[in-house]
Short mmCIF file of C-alpha atoms and ligand atoms in Angstrom, two decimals:
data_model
loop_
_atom_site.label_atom_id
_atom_site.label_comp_id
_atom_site.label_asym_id
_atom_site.label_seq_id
_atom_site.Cartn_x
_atom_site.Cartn_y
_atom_site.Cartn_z
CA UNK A 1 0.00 0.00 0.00
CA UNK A 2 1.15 3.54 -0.78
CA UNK A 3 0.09 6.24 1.52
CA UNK A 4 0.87 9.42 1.39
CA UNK A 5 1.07 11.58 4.46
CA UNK A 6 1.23 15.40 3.47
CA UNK A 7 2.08 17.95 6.29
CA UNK A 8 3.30 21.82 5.78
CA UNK A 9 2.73 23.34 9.57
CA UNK A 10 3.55 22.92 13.12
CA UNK A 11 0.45 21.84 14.01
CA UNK A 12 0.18 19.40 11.27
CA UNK A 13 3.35 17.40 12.08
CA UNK A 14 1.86 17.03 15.91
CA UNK A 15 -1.49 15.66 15.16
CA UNK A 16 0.19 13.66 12.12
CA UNK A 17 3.31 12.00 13.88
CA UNK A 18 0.78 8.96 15.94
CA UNK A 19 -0.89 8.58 12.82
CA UNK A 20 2.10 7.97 11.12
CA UNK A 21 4.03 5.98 13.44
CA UNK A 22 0.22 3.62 13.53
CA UNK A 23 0.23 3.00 10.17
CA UNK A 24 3.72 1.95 10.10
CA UNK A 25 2.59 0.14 13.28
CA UNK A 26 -0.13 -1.86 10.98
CA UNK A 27 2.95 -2.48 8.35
CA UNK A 28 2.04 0.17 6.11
CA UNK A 29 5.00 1.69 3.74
CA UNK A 30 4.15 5.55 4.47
CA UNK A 31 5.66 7.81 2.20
CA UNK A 32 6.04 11.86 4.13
CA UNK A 33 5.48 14.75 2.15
CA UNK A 34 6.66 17.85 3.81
CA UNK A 35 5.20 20.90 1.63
CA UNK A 36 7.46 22.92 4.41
CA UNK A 37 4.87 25.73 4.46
CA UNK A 38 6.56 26.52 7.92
CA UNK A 39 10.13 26.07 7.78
CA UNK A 40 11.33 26.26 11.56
CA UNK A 41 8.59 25.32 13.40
CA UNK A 42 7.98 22.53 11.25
CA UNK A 43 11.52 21.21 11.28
CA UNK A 44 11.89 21.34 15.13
CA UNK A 45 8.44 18.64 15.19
CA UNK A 46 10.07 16.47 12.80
CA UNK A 47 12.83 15.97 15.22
CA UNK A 48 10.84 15.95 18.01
CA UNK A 49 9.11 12.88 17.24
CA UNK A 50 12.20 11.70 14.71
CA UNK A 51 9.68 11.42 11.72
CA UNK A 52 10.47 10.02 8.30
CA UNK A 53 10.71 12.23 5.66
CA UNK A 54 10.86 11.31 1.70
CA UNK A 55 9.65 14.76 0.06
CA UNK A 56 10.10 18.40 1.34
CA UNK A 57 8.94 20.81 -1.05
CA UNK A 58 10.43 23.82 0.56
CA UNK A 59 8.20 26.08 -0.26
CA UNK A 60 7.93 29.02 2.91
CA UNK A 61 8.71 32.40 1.66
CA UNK A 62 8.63 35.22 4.38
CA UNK A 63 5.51 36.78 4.54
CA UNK A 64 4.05 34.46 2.30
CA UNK A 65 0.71 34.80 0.73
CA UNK A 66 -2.36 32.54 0.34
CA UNK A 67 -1.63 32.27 -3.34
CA UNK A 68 1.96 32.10 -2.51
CA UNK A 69 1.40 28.41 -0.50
CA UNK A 70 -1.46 27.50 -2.68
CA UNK A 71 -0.31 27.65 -6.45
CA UNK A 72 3.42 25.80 -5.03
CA UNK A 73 1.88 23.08 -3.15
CA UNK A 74 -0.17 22.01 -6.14
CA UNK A 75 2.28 22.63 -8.79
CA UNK A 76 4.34 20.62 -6.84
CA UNK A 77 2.39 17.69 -5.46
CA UNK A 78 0.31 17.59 -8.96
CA UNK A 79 3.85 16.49 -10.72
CA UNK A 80 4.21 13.99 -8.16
CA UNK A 81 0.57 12.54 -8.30
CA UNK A 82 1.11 12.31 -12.42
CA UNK A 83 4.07 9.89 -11.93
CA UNK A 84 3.26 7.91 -9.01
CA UNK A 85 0.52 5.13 -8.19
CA UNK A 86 -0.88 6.11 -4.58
CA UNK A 87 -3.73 4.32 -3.06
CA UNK A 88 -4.61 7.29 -0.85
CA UNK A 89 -3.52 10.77 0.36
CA UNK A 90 -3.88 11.85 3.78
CA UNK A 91 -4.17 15.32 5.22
CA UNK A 92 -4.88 17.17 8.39
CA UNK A 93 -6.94 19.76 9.56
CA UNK A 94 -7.32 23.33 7.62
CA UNK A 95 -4.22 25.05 6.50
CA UNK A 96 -3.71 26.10 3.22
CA UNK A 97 -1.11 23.25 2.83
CA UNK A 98 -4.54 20.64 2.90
CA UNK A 99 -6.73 22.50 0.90
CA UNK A 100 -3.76 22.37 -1.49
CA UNK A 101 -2.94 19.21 -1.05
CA UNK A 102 -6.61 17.80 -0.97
CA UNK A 103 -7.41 19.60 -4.19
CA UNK A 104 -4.21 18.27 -5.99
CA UNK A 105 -5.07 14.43 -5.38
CA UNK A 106 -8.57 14.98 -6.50
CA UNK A 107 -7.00 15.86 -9.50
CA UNK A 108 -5.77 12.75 -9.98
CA UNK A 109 -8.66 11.29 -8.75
CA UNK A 110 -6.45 9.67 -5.26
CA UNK A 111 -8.46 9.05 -2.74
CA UNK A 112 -8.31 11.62 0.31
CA UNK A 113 -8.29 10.96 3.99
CA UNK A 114 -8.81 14.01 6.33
CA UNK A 115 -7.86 14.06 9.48
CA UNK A 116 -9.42 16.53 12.32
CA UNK A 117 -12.95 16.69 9.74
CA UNK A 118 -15.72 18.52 10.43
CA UNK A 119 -14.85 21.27 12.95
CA UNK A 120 -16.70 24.46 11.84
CA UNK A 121 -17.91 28.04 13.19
CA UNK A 122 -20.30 28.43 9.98
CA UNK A 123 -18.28 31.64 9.87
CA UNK A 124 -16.52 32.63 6.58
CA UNK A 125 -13.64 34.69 7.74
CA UNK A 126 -13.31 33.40 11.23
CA UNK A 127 -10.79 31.47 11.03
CA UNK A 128 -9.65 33.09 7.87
CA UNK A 129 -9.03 31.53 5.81
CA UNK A 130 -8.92 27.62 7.81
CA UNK A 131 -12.95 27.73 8.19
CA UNK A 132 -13.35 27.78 4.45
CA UNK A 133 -10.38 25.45 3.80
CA UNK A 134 -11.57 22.50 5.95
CA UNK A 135 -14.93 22.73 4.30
CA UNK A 136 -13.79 22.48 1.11
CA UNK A 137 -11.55 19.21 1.98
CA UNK A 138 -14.46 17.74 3.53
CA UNK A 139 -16.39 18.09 -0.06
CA UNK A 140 -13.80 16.11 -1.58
CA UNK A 141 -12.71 13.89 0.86
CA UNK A 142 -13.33 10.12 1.23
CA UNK A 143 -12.47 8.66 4.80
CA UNK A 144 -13.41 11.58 7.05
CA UNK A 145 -11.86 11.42 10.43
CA UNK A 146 -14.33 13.50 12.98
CA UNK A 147 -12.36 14.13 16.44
CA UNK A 148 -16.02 14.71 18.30
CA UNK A 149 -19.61 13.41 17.81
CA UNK A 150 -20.15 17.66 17.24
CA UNK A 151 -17.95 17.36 14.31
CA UNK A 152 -19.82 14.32 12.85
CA UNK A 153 -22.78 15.66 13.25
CA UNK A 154 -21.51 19.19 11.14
CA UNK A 155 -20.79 16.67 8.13
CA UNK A 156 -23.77 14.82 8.76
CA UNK A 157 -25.80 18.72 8.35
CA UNK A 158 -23.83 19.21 5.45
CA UNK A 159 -25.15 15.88 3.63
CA UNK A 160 -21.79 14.13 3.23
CA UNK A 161 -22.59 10.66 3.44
CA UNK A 162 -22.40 8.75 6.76
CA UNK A 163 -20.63 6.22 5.73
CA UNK A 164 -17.66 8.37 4.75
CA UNK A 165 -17.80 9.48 8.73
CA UNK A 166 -15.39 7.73 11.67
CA UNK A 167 -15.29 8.95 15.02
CA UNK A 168 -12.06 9.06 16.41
CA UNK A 169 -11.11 11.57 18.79
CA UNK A 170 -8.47 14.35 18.19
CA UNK A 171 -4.85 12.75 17.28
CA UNK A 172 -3.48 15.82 18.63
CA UNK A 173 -4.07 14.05 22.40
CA UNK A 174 -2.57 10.92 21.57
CA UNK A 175 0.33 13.06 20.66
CA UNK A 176 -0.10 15.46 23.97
CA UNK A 177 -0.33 12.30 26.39
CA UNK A 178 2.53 10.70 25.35
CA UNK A 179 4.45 13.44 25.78
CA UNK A 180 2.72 14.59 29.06
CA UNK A 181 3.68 11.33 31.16
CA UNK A 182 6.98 10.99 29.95
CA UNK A 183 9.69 12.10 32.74
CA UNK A 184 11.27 15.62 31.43
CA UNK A 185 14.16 17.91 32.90
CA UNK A 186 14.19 21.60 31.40
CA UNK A 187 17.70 22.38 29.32
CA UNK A 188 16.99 25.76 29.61
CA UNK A 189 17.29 27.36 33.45
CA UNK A 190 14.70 30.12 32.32
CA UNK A 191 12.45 27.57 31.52
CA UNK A 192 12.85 25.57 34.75
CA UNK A 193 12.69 28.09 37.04
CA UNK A 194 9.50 29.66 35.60
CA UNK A 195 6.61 29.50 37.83
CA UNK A 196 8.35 28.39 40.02
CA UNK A 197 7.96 31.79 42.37
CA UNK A 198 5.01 33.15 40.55
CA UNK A 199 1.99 31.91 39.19
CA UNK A 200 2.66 31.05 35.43
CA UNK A 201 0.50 32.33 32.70
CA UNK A 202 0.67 31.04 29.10
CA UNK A 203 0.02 33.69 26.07
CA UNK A 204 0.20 32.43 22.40
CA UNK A 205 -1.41 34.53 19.80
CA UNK A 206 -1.54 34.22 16.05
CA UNK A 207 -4.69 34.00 14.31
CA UNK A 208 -4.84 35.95 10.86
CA UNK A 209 -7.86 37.51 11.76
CA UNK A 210 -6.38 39.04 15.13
CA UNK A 211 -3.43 40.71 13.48
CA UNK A 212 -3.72 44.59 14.06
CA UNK A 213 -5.71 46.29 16.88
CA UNK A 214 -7.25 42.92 18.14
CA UNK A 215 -3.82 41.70 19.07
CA UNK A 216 -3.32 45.01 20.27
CA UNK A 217 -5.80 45.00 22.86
CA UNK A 218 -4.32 40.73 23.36
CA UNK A 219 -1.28 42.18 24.39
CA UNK A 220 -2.13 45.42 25.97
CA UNK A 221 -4.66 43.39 28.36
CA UNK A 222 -1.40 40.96 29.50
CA UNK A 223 0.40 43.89 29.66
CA UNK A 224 -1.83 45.65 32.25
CA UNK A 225 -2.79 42.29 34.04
CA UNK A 226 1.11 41.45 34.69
CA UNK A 227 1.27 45.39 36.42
CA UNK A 228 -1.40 44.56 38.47
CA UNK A 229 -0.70 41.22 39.77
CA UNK A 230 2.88 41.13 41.78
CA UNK A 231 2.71 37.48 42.26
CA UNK A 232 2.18 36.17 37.97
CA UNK A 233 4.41 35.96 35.60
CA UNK A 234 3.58 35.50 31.82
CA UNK A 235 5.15 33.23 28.95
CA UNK A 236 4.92 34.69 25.17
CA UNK A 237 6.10 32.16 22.68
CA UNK A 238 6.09 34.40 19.82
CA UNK A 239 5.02 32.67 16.72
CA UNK A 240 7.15 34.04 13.63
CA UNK A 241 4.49 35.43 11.66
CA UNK A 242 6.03 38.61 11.43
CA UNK A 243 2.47 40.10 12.48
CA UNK A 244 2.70 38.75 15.73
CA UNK A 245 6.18 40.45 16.75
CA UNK A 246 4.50 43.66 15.26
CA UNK A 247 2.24 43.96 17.95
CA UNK A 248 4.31 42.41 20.88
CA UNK A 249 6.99 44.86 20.35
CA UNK A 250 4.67 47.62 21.02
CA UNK A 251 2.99 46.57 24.47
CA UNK A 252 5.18 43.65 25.80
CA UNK A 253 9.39 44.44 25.51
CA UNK A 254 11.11 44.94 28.79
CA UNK A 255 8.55 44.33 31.18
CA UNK A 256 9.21 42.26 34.93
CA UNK A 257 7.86 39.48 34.81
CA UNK A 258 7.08 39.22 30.87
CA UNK A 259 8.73 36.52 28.95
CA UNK A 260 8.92 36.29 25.33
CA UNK A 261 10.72 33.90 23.97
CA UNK A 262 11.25 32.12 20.40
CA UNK A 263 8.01 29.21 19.72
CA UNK A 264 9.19 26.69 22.25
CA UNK A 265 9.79 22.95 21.11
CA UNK A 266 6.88 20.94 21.27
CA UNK A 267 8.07 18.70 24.12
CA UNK A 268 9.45 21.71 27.12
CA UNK A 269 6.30 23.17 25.56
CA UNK A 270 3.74 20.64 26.82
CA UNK A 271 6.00 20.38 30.31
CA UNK A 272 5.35 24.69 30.16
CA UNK A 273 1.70 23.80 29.94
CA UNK A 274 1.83 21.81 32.63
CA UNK A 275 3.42 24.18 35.31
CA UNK A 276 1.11 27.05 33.92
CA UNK A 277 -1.77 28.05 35.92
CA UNK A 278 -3.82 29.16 33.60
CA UNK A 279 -3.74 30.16 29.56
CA UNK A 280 -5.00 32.54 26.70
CA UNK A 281 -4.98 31.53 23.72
CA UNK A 282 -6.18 31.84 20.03
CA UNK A 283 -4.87 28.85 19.22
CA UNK A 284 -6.65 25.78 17.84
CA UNK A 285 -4.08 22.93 19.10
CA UNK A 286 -3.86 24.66 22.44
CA UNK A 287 -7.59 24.92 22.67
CA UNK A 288 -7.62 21.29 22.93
CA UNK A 289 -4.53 20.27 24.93
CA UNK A 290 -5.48 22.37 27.81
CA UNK A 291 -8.60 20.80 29.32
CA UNK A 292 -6.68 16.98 29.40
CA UNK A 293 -3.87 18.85 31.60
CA UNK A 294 -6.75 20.69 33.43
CA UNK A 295 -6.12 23.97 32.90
CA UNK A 296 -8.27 26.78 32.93
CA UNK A 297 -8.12 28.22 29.11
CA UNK A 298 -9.67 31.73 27.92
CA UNK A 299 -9.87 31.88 24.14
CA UNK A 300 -8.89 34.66 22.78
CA UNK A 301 -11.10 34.43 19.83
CA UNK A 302 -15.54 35.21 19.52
CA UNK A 303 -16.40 32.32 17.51
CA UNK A 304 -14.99 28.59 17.89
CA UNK A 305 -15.33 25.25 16.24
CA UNK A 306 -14.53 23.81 19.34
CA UNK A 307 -17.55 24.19 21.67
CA UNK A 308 -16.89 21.18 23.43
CA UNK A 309 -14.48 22.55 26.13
CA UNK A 310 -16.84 25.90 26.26
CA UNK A 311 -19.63 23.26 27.20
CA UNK A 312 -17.67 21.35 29.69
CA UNK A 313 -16.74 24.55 31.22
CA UNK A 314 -13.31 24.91 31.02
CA UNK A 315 -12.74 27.15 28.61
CA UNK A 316 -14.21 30.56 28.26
CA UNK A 317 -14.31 32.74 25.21
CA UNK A 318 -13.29 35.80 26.05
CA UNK A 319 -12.63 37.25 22.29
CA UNK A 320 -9.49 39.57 21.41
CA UNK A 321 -11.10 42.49 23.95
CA UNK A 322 -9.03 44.13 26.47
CA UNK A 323 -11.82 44.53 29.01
CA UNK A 324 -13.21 41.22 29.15
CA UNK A 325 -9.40 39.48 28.90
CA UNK A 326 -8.32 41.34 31.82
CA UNK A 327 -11.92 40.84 34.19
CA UNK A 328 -11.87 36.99 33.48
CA UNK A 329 -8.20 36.58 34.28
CA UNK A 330 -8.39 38.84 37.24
CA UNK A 331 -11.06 36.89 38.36
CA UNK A 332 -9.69 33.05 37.88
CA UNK A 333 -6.81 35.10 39.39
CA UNK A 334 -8.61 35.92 42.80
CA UNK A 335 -11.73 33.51 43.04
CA UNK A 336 -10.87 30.34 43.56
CA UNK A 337 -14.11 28.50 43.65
CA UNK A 338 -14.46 29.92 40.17
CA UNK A 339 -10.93 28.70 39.00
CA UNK A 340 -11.32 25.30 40.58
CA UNK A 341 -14.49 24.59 38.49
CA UNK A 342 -12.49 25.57 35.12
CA UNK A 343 -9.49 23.36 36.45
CA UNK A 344 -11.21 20.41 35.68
CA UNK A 345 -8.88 17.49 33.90
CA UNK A 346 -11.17 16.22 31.14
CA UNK A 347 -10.82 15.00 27.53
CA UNK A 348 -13.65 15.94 25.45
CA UNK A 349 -11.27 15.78 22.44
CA UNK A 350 -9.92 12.27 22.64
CA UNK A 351 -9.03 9.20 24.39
CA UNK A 352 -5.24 8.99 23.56
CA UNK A 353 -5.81 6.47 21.11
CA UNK A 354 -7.52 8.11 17.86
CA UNK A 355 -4.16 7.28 15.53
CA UNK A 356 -4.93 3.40 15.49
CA UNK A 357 -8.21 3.79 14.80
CA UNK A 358 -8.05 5.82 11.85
CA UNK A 359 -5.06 3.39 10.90
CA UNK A 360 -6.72 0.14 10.94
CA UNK A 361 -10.08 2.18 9.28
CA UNK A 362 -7.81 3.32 6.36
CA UNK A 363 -6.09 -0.10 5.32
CA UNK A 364 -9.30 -1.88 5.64
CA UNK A 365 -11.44 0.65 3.41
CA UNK A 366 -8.33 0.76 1.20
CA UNK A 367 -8.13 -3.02 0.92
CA UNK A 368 -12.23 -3.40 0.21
CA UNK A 369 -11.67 -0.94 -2.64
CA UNK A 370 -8.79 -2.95 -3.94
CA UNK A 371 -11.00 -6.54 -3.65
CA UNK A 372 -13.65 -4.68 -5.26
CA UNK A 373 -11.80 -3.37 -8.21
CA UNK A 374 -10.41 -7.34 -9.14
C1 UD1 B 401 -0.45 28.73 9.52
C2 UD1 B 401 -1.86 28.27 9.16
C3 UD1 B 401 -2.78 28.32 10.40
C4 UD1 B 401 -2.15 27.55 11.55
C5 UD1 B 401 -0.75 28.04 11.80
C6 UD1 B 401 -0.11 27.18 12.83
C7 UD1 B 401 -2.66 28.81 6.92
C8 UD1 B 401 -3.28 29.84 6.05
N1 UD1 B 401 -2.42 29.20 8.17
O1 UD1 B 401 -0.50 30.10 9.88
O2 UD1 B 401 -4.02 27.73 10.07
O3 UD1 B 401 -2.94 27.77 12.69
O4 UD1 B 401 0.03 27.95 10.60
O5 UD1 B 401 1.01 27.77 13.40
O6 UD1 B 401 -2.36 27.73 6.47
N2 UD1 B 401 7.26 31.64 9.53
C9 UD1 B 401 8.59 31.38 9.69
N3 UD1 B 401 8.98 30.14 10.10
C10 UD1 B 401 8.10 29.14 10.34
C11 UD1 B 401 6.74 29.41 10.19
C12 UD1 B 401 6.33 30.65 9.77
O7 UD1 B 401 9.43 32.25 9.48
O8 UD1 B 401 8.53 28.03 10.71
C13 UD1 B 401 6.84 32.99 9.11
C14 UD1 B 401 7.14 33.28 7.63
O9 UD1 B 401 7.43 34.62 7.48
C15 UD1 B 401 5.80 32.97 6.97
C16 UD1 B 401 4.84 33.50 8.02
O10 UD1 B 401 5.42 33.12 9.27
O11 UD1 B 401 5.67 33.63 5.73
C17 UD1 B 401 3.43 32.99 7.93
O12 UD1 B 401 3.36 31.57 7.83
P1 UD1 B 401 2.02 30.91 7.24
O13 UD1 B 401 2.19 29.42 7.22
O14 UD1 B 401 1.64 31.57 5.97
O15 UD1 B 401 0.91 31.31 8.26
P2 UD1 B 401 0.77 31.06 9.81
O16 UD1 B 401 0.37 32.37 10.39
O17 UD1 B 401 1.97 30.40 10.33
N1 UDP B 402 3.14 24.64 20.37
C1 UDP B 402 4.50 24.39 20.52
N2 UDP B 402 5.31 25.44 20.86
C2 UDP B 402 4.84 26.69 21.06
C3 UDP B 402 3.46 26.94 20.88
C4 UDP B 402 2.64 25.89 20.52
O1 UDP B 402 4.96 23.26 20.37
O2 UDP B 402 5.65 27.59 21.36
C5 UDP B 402 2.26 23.50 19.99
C6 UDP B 402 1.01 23.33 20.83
O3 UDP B 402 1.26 22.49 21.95
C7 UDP B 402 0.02 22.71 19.87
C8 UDP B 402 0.43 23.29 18.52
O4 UDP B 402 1.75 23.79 18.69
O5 UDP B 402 0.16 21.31 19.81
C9 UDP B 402 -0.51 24.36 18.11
O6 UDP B 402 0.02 25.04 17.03
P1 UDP B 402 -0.46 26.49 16.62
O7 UDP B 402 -1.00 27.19 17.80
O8 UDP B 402 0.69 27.13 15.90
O9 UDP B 402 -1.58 26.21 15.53
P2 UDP B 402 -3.15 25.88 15.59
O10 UDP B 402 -3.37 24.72 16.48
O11 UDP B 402 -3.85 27.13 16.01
O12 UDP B 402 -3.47 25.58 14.15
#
C-alpha cells in the first residue's frame, strides 16, 4: 500500500506524527510529504518525534501569501501525483497546505483521507481563511476522520454521506499524552525556574484575523494584568508570523515578569503547559490540549469550532477584547471556587488512542476498494 502523508505546519506534524508511526505500526510503507509551508517550526516537530521524511517541497517564503502556498503546493504535489501510483492521500486539519494538497489528489482522482474533519464556526472569515479550507476538503474527501460526535454531526448537516464518517477523537491528544507522562528535565534554566515563584501564565497569539488592533488589545490586556498582579508571571512564545512580533513589540518588551521567547519545542512546551496556571490563547491545538492537563483556558477568539471545552466549562471565550481578557483573568486570578471549576482534567477531544483507529479504518477501506476493483 502507498500512503501518502502530506504535512506543511507545526500543528500538522503534531497531530500527524501517531498517525504515522500507527500506520507503520499496521505495516504500512508511508511515504512523508513535507510541503514545508513553515520552515522552523515545522523542522523542530520532525525531530521531536524523529519522523520520516521522503519529500520536502520547501516552499515558505517570508511573509508568504495565500496564493503564494497554494499555487506551489499544487504545482508541486500535482507532478508527483502524475508519476506515481498512490492508493490514498492523507491530510490534516485546515491550513492552506490541505486545501492544497486535498485539491491536488482529487485531480488525480487519489483518494483523500482528512484528518481533524468537520470542525466548523459556519463563519466565513473566522478562522480566515482555515474555516473555508476544511470545508472544502471535507467536499472532496473520502475517509473523514471526525475528532467529536459535534464534528460528525456538522458533516452529517452538510449531507456528506455517513458512511464516509469515523469517530475518532483528536490525534493531537494521543500526541499530547505521550508526551505529558513521559519524565522531562528543562535544558533551559529560564524555563525551569519559571513559575516556580510566581503563578505562570501562558500567552500564544496568532490567528490571521487578530493581526492589528485585536492583538493590540491581546497584548495590551497581559500587559496591564502582569502590572497589576505582583505574584504572575507571563510566557509569550512568539510565533514568527512577522504580524505577531508587530504587535508584541509595542505593548510587551522589557517588562518584569514578561517573557517572550522564540516558539518553544513541542516537548518543554507541553512540560510549560503543565506548570502554567492558567492560559489565553487563540490557538486551535492549544484549545484542545489544555482541558486533558486541566487547565483553565480563555480563548482569545468570539467564535470557535470547538464548543466542546466551552460546554464542559473549562474554557471561556473571552474574544481579542481588552476589558473582558483582563476581568476573566483577574477573576480566575482571585476567586478560587471559580478557577477550581475551570481546572477540571477532562478529555472531550480524545481518548489517547484516535491514531490506530483511523489506521486500521484506512487499510481496511483501502483493501475493500482494492478486492472490489479485481
Ligand atoms: C499557519 C496556518 C494556520 C495555523 C498556523 C499554525 C494557513 C493559512 N495558516 O499560519 O491555520 O494555525 O500555521 O502555526 O495555512 N514563519 C517562519 N517560520 C516558520 C513558520 C512561519 O518564518 O517556521 C513565518 C514566515 O514569514 C511565513 C509566516 O510566518 O511567511 C506565515 O506563515 P504561514 O504558514 O503563511 O501562516 P501562519 O500564520 O503560520
Ligand atoms: N506549540 C508548541 N510550541 C509553542 C506553541 C505551541 O509546540 O511555542 C504547539 C502546541 O502544543 C500545539 C500546537 O503547537 O500542539 C498548536 O500550534 P499552533 O497554535 O501554531 O496552531 P493551531 O493549532 O492554532 O493551528
Amino acid at each position: 500500500m502507498n500512503i501518502w502523508v502530506i504535512i506543511g505546519t507545526r500543528p500538522e506534524a503534531i497531530k500527524m506524527a501517531p498517525v504515522i508511526k500507527s500506520l507503520q505500526n499496521e505495516g504500512v510503507d508511508v511515504t512523508v510529504c513535507l510541503t514545508g509551508q513553515h520552515r522552523e517550526l515545522l523542522d523542530q516537530v520532525i525531530r521531536a518525534f524523529s519522523l520520516p521524511v521522503h519529500y520536502d517541497l520547501n516552499i515558505m517564503s517570508p511573509g508568504q501569501k495565500l496564493e503564494d502556498i497554494t499555487t506551489r503546493v499544487i504545482t508541486n504535489l500535482c507532478n508527483f501525483f502524475s508519476n506515481e501510483k498512490i492508493d490514498a492521500v492523507l491530510v490534516h486539519g485546515d491550513t492552506t497546505t490541505t486545501l492544497a494538497s486535498a485539491i491536488s489528489a482529487y485531480y488525480y482522482k487519489i483518494p483523500i483521507g482528512h484528518v481533524e474533519a468537520g470542525l466548523r464556526t459556519y463563519d466565513k472569515y473566522r478562522p480566515f481563511p482555515e474555516e473555508i479550507n476544511r470545508r472544502l476538503v471535507d467536499a472532496i474527501g473520502d475517509f473523514l476522520y471526525a475528532p467529536t460526535q459535534r464534528a460528525k454531526e456538522n458533516l452529517l448537516s452538510e449531507h456528506i454521506e455517513e458512511e464516509k464518517i469515523l469517530v475518532t477523537g483528536n490525534t493531537g491528544i494521543d500526541a499530547l499524552l505521550f508526551i505529558a507522562e513521559m519524565q522531562y528535565n528543562f535544558e533551559e534554566e529560564e524555563l525551569e525556574t519559571i513559575g516556580k515563584k510566581h503563578r505562570l501564565i501562558v500567552v500564544t497569539a496568532h490567528r490571521r484575523e487578530n493581526f492589528g488592533k485585536p492583538m493590540d488589545e491581546i497584548f495590551m490586556a497581559v500587559a496591564e494584568l502582569v502590572s497589576r498582579n505582583k505574584d504572575i508571571e507571563v510566557l509569550i512564545p512568539i510565533h514568527p508570523n512577522p504580524n505577531v512580533l508587530a504587535s508584541a513589540e509595542k505593548y510587551l518588551i522589557n517588562r518584569e515578569r514578561i517573557h517572550l521567547s522564540s516558539p518553544l519545542e513541542y516537548i518543554p512546551f507541553v512540560h510549560i503547559l503543565k506548570k502554567s496556571y492558567m492560559i489565553l490563547t487563540d490557538s486551535g491545538g492549544i484549545q484542545e490540549e489544555a482541558p486533558s492537563l486541566g487547565k483553565p483556558v480563555l480563548v482569545l477568539r468570539d467564535v470557535t469550532e470547538r464548543p466542546e471545552a466551552i460546554e464542559a466549562g473549562t474554557a471561556i471565550l473571552v474574544g481579542p477584547h481588552y476589558d473582558r481578557i483582563l476581568e476573566t483573568a483577574q477573576r480566575l486570578l482571585d476567586d478560587s471556587t471559580f478557577y477550581k471549576s475551570m481546572a477540571n482534567k477532562i478529555n472531550p477531544y480524545g481518548d489517547g488512542k484516535s491514531a490506530p483507529r483511523i489506521a486500521k479504518h484506512l487499510i481496511e477501506r483501502l483493501k475493500v476498494k482494492t478486492r472490489s476493483k479485481e
